[in-house]
Tab-separated table of C-alpha atoms and ligand atoms in Angstrom:
chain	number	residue	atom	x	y	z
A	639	UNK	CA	22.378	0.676	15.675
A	640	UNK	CA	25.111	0.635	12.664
A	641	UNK	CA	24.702	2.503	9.632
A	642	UNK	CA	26.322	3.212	6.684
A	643	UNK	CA	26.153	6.901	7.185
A	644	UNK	CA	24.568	7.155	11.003
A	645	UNK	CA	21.313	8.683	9.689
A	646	UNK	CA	18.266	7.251	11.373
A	647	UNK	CA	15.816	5.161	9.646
A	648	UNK	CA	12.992	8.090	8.910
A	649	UNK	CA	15.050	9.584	5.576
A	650	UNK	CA	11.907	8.658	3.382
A	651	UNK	CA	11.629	10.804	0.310
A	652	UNK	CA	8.033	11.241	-0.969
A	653	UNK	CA	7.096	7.577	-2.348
A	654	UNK	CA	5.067	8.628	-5.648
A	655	UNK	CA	2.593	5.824	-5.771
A	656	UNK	CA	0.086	7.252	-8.396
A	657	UNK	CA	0.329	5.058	-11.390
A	658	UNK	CA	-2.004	3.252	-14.258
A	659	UNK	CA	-4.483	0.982	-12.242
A	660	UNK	CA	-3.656	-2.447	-13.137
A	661	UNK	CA	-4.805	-6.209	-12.456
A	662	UNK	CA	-2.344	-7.925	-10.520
A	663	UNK	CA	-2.231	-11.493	-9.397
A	664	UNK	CA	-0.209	-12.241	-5.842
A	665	UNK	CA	0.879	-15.422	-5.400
A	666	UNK	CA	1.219	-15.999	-1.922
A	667	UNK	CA	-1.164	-13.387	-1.316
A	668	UNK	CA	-2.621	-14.299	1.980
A	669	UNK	CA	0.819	-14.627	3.052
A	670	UNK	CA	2.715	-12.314	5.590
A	671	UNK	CA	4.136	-9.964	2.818
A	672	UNK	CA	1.167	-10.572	0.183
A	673	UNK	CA	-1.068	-9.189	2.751
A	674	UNK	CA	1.089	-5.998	3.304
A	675	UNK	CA	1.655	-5.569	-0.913
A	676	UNK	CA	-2.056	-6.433	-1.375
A	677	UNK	CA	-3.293	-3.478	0.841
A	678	UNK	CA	-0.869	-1.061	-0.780
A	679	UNK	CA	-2.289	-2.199	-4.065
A	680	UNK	CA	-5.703	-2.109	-3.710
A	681	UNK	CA	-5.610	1.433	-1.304
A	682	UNK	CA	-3.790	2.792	-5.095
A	683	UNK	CA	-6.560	1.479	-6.911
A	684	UNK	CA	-5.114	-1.786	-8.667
A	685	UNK	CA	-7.450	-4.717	-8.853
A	686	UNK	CA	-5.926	-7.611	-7.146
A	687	UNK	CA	-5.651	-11.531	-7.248
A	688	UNK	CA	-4.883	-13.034	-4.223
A	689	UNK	CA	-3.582	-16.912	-5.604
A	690	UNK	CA	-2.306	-19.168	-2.640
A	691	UNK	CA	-2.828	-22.745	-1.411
A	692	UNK	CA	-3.060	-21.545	2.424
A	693	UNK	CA	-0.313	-23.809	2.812
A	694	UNK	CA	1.082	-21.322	5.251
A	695	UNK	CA	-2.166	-18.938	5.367
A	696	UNK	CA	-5.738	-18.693	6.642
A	697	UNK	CA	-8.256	-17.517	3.765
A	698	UNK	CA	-9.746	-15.184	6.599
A	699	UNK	CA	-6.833	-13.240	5.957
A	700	UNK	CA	-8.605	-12.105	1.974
A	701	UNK	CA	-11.262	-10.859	4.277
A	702	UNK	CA	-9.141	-8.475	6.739
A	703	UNK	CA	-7.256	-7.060	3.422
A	704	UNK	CA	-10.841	-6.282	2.539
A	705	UNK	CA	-11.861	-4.587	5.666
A	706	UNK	CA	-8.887	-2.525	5.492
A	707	UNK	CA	-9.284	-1.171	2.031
A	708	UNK	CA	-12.913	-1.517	1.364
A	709	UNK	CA	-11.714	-3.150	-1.961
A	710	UNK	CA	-12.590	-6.128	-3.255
A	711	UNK	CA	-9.515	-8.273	-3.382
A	712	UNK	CA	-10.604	-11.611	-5.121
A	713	UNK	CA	-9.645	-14.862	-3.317
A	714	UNK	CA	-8.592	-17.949	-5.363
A	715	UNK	CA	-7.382	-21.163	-3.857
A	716	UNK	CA	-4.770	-22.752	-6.209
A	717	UNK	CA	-1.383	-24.606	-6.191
A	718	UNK	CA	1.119	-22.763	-8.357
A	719	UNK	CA	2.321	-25.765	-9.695
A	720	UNK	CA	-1.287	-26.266	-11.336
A	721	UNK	CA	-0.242	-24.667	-14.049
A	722	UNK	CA	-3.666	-25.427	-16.141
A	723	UNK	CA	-5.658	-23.986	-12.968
A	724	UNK	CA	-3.373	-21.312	-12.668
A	725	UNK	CA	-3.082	-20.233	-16.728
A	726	UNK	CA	-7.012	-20.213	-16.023
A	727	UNK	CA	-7.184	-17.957	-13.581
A	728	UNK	CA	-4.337	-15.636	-15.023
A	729	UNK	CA	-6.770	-15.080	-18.194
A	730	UNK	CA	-10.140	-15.120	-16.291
A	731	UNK	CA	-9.347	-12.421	-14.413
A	732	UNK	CA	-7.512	-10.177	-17.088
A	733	UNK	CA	-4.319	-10.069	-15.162
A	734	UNK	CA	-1.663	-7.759	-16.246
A	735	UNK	CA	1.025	-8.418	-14.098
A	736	UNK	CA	2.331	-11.210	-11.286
A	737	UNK	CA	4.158	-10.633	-7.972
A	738	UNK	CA	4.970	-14.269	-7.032
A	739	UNK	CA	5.753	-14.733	-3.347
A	740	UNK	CA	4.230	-18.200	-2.713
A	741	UNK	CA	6.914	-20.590	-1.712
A	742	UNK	CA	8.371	-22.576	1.372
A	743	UNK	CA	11.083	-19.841	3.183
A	744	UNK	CA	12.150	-21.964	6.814
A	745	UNK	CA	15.734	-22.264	6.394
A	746	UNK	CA	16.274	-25.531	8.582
A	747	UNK	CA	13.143	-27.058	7.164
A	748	UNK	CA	14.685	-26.614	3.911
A	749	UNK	CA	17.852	-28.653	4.866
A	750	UNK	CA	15.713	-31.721	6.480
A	751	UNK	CA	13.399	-31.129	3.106
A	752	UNK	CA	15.267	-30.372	0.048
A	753	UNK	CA	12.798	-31.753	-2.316
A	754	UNK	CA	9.846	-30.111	-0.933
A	755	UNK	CA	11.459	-27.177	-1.287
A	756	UNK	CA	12.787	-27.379	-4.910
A	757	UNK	CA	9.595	-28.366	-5.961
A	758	UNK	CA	7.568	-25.962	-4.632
A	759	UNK	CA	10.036	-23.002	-4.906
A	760	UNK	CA	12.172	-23.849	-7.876
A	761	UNK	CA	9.180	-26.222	-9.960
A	762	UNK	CA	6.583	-24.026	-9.051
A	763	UNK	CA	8.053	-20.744	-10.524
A	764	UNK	CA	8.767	-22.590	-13.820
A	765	UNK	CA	5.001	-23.440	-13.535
A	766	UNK	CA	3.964	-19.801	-13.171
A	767	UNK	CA	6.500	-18.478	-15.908
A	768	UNK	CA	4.628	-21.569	-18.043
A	769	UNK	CA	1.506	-19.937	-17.328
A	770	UNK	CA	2.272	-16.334	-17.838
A	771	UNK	CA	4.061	-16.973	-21.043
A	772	UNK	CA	1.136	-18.802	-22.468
A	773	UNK	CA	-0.967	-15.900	-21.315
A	774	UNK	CA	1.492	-13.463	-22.736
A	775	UNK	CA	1.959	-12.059	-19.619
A	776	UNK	CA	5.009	-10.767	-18.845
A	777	UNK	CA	5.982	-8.568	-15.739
A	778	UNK	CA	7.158	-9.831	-13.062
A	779	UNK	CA	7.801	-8.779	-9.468
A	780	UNK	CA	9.776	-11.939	-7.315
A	781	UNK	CA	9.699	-11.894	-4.075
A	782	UNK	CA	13.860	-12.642	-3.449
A	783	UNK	CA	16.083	-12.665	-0.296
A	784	UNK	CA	19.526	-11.148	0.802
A	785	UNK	CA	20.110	-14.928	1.610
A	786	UNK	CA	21.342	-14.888	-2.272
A	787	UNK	CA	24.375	-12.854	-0.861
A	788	UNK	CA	25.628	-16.050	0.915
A	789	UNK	CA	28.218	-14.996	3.938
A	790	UNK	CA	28.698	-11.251	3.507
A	791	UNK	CA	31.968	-10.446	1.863
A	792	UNK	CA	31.729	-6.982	2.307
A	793	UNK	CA	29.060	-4.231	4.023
A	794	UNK	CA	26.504	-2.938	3.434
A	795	UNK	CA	25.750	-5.768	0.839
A	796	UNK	CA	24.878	-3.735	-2.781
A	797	UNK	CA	23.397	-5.941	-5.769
A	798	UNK	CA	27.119	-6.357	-7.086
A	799	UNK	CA	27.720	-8.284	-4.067
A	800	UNK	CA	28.700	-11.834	-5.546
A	801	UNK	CA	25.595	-14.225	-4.779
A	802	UNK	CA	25.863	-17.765	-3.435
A	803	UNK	CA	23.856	-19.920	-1.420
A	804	UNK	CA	24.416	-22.430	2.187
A	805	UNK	CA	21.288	-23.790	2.377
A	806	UNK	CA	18.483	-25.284	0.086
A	807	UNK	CA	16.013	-22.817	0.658
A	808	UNK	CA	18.905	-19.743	-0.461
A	809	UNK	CA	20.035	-21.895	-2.967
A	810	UNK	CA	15.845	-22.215	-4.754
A	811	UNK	CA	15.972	-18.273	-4.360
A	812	UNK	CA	19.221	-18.048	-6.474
A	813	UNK	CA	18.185	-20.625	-9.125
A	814	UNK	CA	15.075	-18.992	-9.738
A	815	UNK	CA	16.513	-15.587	-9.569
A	816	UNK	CA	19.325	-17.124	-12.555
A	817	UNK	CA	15.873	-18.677	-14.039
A	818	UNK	CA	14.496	-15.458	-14.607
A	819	UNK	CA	17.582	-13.681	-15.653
A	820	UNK	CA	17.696	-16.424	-18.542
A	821	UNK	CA	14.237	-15.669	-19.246
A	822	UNK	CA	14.485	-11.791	-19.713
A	823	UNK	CA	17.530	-12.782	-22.065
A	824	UNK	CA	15.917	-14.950	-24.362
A	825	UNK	CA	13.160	-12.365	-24.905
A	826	UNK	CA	13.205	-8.686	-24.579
A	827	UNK	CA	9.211	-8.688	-24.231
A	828	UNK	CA	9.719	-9.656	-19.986
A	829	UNK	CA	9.501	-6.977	-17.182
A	830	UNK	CA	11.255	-8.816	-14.747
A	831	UNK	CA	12.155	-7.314	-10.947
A	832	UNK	CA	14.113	-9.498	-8.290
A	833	UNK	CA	13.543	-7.712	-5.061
A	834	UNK	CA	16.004	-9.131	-2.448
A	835	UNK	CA	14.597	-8.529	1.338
A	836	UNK	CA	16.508	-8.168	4.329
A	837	UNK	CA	14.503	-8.879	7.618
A	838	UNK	CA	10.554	-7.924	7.063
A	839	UNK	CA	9.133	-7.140	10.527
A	840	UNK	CA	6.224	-5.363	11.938
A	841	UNK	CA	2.464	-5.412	11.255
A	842	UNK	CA	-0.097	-3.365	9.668
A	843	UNK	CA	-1.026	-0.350	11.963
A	844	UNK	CA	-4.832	-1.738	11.805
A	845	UNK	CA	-3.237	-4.970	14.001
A	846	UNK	CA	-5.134	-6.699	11.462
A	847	UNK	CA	-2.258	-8.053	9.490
A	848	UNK	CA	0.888	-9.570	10.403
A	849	UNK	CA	3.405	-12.606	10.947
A	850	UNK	CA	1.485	-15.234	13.470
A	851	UNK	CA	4.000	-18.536	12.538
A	852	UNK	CA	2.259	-21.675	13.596
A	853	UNK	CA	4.425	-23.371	15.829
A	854	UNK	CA	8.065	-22.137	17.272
A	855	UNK	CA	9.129	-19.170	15.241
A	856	UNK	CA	11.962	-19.251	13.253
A	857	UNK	CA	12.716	-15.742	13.164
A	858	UNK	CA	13.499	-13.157	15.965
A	859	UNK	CA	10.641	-10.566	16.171
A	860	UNK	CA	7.626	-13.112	16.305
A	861	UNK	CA	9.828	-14.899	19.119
A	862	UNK	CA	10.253	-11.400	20.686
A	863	UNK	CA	6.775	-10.711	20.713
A	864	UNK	CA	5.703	-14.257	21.839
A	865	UNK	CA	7.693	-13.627	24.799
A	866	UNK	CA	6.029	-10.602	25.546
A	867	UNK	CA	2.582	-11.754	25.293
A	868	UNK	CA	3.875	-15.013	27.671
A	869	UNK	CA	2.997	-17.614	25.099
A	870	UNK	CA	7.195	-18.273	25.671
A	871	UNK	CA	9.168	-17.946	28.629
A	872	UNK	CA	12.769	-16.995	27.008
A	873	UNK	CA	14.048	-16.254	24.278
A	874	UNK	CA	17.428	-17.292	23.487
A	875	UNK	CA	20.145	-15.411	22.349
A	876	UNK	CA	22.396	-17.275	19.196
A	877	UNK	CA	25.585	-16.541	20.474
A	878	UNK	CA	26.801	-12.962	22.247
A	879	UNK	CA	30.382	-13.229	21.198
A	880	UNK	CA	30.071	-11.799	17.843
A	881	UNK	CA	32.438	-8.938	16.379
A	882	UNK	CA	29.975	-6.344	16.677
A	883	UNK	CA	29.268	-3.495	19.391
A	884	UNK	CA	27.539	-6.205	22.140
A	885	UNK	CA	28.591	-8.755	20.541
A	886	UNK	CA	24.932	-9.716	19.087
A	887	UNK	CA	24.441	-10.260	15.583
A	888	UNK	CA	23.509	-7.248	13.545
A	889	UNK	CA	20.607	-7.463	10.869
A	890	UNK	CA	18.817	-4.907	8.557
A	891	UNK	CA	14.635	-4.951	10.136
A	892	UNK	CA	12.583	-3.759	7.217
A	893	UNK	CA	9.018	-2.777	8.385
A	894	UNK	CA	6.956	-4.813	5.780
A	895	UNK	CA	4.701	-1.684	4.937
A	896	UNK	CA	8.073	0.040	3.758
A	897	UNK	CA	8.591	-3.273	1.453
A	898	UNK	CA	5.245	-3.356	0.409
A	899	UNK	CA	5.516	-0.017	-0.870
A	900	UNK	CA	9.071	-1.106	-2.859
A	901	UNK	CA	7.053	-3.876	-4.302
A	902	UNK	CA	4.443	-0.944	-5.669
A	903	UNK	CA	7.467	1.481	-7.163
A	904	UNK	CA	9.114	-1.801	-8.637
A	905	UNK	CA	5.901	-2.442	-10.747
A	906	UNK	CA	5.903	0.925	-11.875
A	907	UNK	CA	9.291	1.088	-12.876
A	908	UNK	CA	8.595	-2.402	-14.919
A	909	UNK	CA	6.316	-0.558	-17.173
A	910	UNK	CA	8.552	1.034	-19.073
A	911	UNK	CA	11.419	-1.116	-18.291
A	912	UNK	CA	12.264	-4.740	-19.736
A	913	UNK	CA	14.719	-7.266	-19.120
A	914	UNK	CA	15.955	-8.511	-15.676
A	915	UNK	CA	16.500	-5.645	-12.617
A	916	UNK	CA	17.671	-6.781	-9.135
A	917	UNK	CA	16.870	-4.136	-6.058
A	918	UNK	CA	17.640	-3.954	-2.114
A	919	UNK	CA	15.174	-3.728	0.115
A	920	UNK	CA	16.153	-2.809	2.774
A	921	UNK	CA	17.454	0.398	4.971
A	922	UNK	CA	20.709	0.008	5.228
A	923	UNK	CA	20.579	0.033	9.078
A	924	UNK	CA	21.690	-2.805	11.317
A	925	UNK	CA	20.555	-3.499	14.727
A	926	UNK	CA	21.511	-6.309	17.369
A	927	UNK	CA	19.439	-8.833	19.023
A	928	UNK	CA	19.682	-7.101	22.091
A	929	UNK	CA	18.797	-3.467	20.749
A	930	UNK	CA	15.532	-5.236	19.355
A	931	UNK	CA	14.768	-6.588	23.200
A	932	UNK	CA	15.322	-3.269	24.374
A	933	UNK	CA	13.328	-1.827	21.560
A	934	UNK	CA	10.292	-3.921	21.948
A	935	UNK	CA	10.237	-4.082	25.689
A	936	UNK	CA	9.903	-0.231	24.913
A	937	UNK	CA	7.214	-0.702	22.771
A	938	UNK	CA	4.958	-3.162	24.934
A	939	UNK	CA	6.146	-2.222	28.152
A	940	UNK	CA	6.388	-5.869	28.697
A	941	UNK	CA	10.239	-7.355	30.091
A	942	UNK	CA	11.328	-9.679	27.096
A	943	UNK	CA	13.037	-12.716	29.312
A	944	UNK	CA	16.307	-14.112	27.447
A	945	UNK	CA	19.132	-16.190	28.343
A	946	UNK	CA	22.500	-16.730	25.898
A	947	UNK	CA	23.037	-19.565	23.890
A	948	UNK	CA	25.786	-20.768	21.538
A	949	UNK	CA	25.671	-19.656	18.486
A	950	UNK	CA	23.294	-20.874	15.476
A	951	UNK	CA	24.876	-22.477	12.618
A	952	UNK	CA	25.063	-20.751	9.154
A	953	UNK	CA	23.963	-17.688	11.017
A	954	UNK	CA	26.453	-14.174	10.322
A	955	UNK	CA	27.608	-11.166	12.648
A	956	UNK	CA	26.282	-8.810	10.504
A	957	UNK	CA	24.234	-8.816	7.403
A	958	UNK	CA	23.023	-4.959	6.320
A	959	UNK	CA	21.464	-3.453	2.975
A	960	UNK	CA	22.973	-0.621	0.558
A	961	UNK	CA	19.665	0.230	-0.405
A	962	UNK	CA	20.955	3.045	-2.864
A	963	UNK	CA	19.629	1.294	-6.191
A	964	UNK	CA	16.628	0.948	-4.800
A	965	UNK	CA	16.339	4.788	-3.669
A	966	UNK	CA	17.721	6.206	-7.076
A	967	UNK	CA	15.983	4.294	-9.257
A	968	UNK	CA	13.255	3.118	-8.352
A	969	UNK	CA	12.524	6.633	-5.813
A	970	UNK	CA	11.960	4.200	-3.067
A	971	UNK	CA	13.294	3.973	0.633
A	972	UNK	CA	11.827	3.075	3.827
A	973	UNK	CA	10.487	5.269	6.033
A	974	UNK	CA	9.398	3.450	8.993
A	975	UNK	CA	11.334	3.263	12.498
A	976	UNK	CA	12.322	0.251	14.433
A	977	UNK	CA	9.566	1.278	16.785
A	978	UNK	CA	6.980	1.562	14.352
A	979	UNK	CA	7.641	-1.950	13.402
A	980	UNK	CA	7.935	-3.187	17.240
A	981	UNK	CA	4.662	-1.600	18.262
A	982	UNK	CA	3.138	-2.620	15.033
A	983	UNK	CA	3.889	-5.946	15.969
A	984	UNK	CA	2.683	-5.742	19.369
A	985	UNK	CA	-0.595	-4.474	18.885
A	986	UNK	CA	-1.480	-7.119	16.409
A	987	UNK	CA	-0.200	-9.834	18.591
A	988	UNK	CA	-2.637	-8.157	21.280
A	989	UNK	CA	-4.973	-8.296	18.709
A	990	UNK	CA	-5.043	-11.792	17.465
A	991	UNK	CA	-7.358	-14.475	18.688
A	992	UNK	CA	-5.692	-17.558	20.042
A	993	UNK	CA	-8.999	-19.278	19.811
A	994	UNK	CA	-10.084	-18.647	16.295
A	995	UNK	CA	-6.495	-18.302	14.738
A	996	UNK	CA	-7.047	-14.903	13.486
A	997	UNK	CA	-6.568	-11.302	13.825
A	998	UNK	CA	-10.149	-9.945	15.942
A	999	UNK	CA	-12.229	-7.412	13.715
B	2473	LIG	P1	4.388	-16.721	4.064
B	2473	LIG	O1	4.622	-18.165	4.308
B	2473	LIG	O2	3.630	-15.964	5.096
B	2473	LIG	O3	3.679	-16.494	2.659
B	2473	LIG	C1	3.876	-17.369	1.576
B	2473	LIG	C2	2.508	-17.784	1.076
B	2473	LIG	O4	2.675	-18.662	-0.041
B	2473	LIG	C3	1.681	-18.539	2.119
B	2473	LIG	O5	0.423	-17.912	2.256
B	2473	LIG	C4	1.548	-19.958	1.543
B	2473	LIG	O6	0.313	-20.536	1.878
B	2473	LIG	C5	1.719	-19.699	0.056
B	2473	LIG	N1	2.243	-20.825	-0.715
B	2473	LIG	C6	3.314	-21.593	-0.438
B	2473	LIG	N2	3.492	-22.507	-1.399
B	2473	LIG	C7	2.514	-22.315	-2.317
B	2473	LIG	C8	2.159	-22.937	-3.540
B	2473	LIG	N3	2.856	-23.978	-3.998
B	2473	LIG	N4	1.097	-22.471	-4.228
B	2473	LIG	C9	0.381	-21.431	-3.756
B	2473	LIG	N5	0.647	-20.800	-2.599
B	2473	LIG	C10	1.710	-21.245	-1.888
B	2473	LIG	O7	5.831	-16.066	3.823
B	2473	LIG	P2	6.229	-14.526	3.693
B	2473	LIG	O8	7.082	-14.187	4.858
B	2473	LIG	O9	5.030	-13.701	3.381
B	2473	LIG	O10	7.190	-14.620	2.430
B	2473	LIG	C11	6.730	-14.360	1.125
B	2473	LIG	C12	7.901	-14.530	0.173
B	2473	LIG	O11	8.958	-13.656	0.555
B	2473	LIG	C13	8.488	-15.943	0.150
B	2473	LIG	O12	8.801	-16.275	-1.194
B	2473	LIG	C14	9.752	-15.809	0.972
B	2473	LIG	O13	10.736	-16.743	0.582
B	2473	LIG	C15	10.164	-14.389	0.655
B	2473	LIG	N6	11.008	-13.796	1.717
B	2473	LIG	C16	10.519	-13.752	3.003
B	2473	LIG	C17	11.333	-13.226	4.014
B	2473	LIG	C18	10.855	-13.207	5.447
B	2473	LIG	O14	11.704	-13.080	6.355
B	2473	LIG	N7	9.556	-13.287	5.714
B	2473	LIG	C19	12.603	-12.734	3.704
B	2473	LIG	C20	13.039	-12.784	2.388
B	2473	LIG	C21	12.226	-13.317	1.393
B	2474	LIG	C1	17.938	-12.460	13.241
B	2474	LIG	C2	18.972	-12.389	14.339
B	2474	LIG	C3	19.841	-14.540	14.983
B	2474	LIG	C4	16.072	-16.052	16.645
B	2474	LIG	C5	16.496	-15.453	8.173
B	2474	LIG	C6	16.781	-16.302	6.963
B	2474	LIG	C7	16.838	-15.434	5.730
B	2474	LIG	C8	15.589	-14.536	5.603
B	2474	LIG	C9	15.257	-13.847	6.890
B	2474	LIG	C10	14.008	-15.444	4.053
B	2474	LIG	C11	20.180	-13.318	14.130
B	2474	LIG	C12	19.079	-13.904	16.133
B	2474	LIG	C13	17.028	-15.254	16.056
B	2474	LIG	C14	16.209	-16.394	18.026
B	2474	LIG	C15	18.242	-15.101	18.115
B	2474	LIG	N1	14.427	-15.255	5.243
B	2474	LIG	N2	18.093	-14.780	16.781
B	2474	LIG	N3	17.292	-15.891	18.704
B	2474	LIG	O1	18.853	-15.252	10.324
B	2474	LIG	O2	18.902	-12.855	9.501
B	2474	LIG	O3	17.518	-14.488	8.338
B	2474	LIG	O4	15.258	-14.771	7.984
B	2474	LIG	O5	14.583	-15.228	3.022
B	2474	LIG	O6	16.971	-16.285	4.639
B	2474	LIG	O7	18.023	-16.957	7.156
B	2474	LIG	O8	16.831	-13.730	10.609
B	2474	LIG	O9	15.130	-13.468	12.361
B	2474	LIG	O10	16.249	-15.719	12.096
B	2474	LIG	O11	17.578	-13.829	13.026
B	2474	LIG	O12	19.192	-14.672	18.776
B	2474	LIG	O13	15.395	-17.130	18.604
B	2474	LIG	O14	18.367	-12.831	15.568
B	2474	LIG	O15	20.977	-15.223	15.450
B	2474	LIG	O16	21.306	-12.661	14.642
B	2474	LIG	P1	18.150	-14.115	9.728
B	2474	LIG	P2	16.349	-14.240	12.028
């Protein structure tokens, strides 16, 4: 593990998450992260939207945020680039403010599909800004990406780090995140935070929620964990020559409950701040591909099988958080442990059902 300052990852300060209940619409919201952010909401009392196209989602996924909090979340199947469907829902159900995570996020999809991706990511956020300004609603929480930072000039990456983009999918985060930055300029009335995510991992500790990717996974953990269960044989390893301590590339795992919790203290702060705010999340601890085989073999007492393979392209040796902003002003930092987010993960993948596509319970 690297750090900036070799503490461990369990330095949380008290998160305080008491606040004016408010009606919030999630786009995405049966997504990986919406899931996550809509527990935290509704367990703090907000009244919350779920808005997604289950492009990438099952709606079964409204009903485990529902068993988990007892709340009732309200389920709406839309496109966010039907704006007229979408300005109708924003004033039928009173909404207040929007966290907008719907989008396409594969990277190599995005490069084979440029156009998809613009238009959903890119077009469909100027839909939703359409929407909310003829609603006259106007806070806003966007779900970003450290993929703004481009190749890391310098770590840990802070918010002055300059942004750029090497793929289509970075480059729709950074236009929108410029978008909205033009937006909160031309009108002091927006709220608007850019939250910029390192690596989301883990799993609600109910195993109800979490990251099942159809098909191959893109991303390490799920592969991890698919390995584990035996749904994959190997995983490979992108490349072990790096400049780093085993010569794995280093990345900053944020356990999603930690960044659904950022999401909640972002909101707050938006209430009685305007314009445009960018924040880390993240912990501002790196750890290697091979520390996170070690680290869930740990956790599932399963052997994670892997082999070395060159390295993939566009990918960095190390990419870590300074998650300072974050921590002073918005009094947020994560809490959780790498092996909170392993075993998280593990006991929802033990969890889900194969058959019916869907976390049991
Ligand atoms: P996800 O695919 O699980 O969730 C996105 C949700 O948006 C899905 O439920 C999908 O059905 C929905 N959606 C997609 N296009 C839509 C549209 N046009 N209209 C309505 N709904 C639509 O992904 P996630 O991991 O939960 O990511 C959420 C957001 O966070 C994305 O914007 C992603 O780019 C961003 N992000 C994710 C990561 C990560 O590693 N998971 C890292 C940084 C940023
Ligand atoms: C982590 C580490 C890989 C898979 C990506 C996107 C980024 C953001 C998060 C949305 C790297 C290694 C991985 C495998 C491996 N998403 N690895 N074998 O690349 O940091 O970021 O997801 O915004 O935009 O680019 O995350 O999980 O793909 O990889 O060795 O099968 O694991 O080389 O070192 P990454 P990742």
């Amino acid at each position: 593990m690297i750090g900036r300052n070799g503490i461990g990852i369990g330095i949380g300060i008290g998160h305080n998450l008491d606040g004016l209940s408010m009606k919030i619409l999630l786009t995405g919201g049966t997504g990986y992260i919406g899931s996550h952010i809509a527990v935290v909401f509704a367990q703090m009392g907000h009244s919350v939207v779920l808005y997604d196209n289950l492009s990438n989602s099952s709606a079964s996924v409204a009903g485990q945020i529902n068993a988990i909090t007892d709340e009732k979340c309200v389920f709406v199947r839309g496109d966010i680039r039907d704006t007229a469907f979408l300005q109708s829902t924003l004033r039928s159900q009173q909404i207040e403010a929007v966290v907008h995570l719907a989008g396409l996020k594969a990277v190599g999809e995005s490069v084979e599909k440029p156009i998809d991706y613009y238009a959903n990511n890119v077009q469909g956020t100027i839909s939703l800004l359409e929407a909310m300004e003829a609603e006259r609603i106007k806070t806003l929480v966007f779900s970003s990406s450290a993929t703004v930072y481009g190749q890391p000039q310098y770590l840990p990456i802070d918010e002055n780090h300059p942004t750029s983009a090497t793929n289509p999918y970075g480059r729709s985060k950074l236009h929108i995140e410029e978008m909205l930055s033009d937006v909160a300029a031309s009108d002091g009335g927006w709220h608007i935070a850019c939250l910029r995510y390192f690596n989301p991992a883990g799993a609600h500790e109910t195993a109800r929620l979490g990251e099942r990717p159809a098909g191959k996974p893109n991303n390490l953990m799920p592969f991890i964990a698919q390995v584990a269960t035996g749904e994959r044989t190997v995983l490979s390893i992108f490349g072990d020559d790096y400049e780093t301590p085993d010569g794995t590339g280093l990345r900053d795992y944020i356990h999603v409950m930690d960044l659904a919790e950022g999401h909640a203290m972002a909101l707050q702060f938006l209430i009685s701040n305007a314009g445009w705010h960018a924040f880390n999340l993240g912990t501002g601890q790196a750890y290697s591909v091979m520390e996170m085989i070690k680290s869930f073999e740990k956790a599932s007492c399963q052997k994670v099988a892997f082999n070395v393979a060159p390295r993939r392209p566009g990918d960095v040796a190390a990419c870590f958080a300074n998650p300072d902003k974050a921590m002073l002003v918005l009094g947020w930092t994560a809490s959780r442990t790498l092996d909170d987010m392993c075993s998280s993960t593990w006991h929802f993948y033990q969890s889900f059902d194969n058959a019916a596509g869907k976390a049991k319970g």
